[in-house]
Short mmCIF file of C-alpha atoms in Angstrom, two decimals:
data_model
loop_
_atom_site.label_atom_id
_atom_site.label_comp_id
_atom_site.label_asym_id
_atom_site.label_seq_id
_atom_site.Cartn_x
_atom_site.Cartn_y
_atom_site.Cartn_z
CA UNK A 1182 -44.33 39.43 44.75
CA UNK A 1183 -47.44 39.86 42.58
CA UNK A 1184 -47.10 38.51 38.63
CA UNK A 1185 -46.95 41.75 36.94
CA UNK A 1186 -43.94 41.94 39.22
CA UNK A 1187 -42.92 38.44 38.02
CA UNK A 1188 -43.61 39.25 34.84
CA UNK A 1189 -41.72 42.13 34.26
CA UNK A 1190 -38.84 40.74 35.76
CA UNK A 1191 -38.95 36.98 33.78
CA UNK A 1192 -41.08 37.36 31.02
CA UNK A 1193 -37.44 37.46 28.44
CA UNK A 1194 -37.16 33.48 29.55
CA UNK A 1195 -39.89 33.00 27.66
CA UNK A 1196 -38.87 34.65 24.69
CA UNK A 1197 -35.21 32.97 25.16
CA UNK A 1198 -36.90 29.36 25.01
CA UNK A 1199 -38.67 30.28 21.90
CA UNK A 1200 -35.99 31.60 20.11
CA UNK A 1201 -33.70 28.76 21.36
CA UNK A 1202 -36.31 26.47 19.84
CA UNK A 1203 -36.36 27.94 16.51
CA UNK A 1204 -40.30 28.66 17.18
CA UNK A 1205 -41.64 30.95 13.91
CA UNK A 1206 -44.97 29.26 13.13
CA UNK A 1207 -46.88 29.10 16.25
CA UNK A 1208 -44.85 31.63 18.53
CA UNK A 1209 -47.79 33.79 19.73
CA UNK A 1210 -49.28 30.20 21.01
CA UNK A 1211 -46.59 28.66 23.01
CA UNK A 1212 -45.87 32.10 24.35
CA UNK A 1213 -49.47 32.45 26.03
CA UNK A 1214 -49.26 28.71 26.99
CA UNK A 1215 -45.84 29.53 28.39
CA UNK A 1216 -46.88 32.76 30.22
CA UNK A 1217 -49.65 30.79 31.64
CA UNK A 1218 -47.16 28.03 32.46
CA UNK A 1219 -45.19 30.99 34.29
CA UNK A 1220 -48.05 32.29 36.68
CA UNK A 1221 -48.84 28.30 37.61
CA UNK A 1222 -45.00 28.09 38.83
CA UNK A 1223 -44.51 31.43 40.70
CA UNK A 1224 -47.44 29.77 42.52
CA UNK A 1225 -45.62 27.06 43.50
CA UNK A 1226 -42.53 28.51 44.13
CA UNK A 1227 -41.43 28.86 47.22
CA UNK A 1228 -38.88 31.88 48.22
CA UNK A 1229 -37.40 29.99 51.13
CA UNK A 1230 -36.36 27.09 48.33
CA UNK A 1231 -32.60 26.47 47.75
CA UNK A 1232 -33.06 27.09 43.82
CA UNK A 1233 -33.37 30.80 42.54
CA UNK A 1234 -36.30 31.64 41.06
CA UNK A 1235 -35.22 32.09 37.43
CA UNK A 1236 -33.42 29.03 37.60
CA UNK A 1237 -36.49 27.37 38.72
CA UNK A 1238 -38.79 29.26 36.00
CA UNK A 1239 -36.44 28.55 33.48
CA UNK A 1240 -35.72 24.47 34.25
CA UNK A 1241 -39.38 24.49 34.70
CA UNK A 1242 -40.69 26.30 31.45
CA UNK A 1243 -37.80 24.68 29.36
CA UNK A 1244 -38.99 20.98 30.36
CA UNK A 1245 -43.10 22.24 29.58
CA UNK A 1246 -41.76 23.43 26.15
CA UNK A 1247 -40.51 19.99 25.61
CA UNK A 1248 -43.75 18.27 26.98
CA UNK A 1249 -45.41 20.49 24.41
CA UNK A 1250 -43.29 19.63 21.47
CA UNK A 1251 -43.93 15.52 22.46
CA UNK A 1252 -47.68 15.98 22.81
CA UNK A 1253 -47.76 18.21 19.72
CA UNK A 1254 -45.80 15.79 17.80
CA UNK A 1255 -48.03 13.20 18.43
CA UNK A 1256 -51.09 14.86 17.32
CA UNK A 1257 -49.30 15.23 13.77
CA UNK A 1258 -50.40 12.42 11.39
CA UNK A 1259 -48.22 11.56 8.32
CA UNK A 1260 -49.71 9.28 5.71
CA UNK A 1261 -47.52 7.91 3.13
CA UNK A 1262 -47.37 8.70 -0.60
CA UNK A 1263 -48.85 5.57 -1.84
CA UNK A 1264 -48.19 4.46 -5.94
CA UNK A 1265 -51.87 5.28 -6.64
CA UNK A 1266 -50.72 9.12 -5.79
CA UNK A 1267 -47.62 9.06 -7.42
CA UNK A 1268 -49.14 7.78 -10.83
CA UNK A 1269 -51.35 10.87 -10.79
CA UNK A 1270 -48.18 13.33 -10.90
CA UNK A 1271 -47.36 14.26 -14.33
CA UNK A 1272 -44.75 12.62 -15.76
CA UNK A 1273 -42.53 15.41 -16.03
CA UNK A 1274 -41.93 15.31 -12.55
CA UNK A 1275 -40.42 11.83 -12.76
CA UNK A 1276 -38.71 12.86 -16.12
CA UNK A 1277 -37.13 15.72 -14.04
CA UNK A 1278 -35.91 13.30 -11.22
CA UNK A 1279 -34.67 10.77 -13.54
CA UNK A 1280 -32.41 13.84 -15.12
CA UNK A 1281 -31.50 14.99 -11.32
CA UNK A 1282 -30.29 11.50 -10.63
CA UNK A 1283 -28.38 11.89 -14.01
CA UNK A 1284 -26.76 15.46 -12.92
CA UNK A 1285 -25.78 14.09 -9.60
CA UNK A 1286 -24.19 11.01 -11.30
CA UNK A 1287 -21.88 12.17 -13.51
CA UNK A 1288 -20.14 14.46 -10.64
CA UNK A 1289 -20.24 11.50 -7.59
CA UNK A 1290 -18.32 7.87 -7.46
CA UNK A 1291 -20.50 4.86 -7.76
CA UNK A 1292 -20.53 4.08 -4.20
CA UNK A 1293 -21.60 7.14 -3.63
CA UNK A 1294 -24.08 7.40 -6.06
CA UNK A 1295 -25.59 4.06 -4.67
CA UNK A 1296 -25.21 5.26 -1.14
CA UNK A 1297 -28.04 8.33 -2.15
CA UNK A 1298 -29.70 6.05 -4.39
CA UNK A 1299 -30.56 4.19 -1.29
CA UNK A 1300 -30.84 6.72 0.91
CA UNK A 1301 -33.30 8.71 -1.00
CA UNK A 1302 -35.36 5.16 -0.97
CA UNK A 1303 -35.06 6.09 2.92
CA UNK A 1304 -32.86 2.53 3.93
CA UNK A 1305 -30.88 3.00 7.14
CA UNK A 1306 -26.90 2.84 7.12
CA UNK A 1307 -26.68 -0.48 8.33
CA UNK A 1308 -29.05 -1.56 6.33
CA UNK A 1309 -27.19 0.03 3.16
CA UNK A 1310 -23.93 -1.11 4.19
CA UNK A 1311 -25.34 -4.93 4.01
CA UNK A 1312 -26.32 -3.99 0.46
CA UNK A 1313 -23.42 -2.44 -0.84
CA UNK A 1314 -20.90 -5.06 1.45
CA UNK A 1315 -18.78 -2.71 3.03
CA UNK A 1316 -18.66 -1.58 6.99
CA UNK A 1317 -20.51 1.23 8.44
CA UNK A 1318 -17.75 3.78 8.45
CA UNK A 1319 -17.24 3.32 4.97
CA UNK A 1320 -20.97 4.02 4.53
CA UNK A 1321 -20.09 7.21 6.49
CA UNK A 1322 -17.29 8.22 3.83
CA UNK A 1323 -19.63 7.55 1.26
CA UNK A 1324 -22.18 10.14 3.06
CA UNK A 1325 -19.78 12.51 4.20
CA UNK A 1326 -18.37 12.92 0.33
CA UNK A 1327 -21.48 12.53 -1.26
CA UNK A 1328 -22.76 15.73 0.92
CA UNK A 1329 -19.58 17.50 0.25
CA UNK A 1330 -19.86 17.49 -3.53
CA UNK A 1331 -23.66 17.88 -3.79
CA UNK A 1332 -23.35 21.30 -1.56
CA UNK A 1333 -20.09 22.00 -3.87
CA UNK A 1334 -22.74 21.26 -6.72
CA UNK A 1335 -25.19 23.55 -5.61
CA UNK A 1336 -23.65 26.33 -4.56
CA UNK A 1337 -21.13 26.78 -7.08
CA UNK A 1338 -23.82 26.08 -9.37
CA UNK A 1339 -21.48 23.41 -11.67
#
């Protein structure tokens, strides 16, 4: 079988990984690294193999879309927001926080209120549930009603 062949017949697995991956921004580039990816294997494949070929193409391509997120992701560089950046933001922006945080607190119970005061300063559960002396789980209630009235909060627009 040539590739046009091949590529007439399981070109839509490459458009069903993308869309499976939720891939907008650079579709047009992991589709030509996939359809590249998908003349390489129906080289290798072999028609006297056990596997079908679109199961093959599609474990294949699925697992090279993956390698391609991790080597993508670690070419990404993040650099904190350091205080010297911050206290070049006007101060209406922390004025505007400070009366977000107010909103939120009038609506949500203490605990919860501290459990997104120190989740927004990006602590992790356990860490926040050694702060605030409870268990985990109760962290969790905390979360899971602290969500609940802030989506309540925002699309009800109280």
């Amino acid at each position: 079988m040539n590739f046009e062949e091949i590529y007439l017949k399981y070109h839509k697995i490459i458009h069903y990984l993308l869309k499976q991956y939720h891939i907008k921004y650079n579709y047009d580039e992991f589709y030509q690294l996939l359809l590249i990816k998908l003349w390489h294997l129906s080289v290798l494949y072999h028609p006297n193999s056990h596997i079908t070929m679109a199961s093959f193409l599609y474990t294949r391509l699925k697992f090279y879309l993956i390698d391609l997120f991790r080597k993508e992701n670690i070419n990404l560089e993040t650099s904190p927001i350091d205080n010297q950046i911050m206290s070049t933001l006007p101060i209406s922006t922390v004025d505007n926080y400070a009366c977000y945080l107010n909103d939120i607190k009038l609506f949500l119970k203490p605990s919860e209120y501290m459990w997104l005061h120190y989740y927004i300063q990006g602590y992790k559960q356990y860490e926040i549930a050694q702060y605030m002396h409870v268990s985990i789980s109760m962290i969790k209630k905390y979360k899971t009603n602290a969500l609940m009235k802030l989506r309540d909060y925002y699309h009800e627009g109280v």
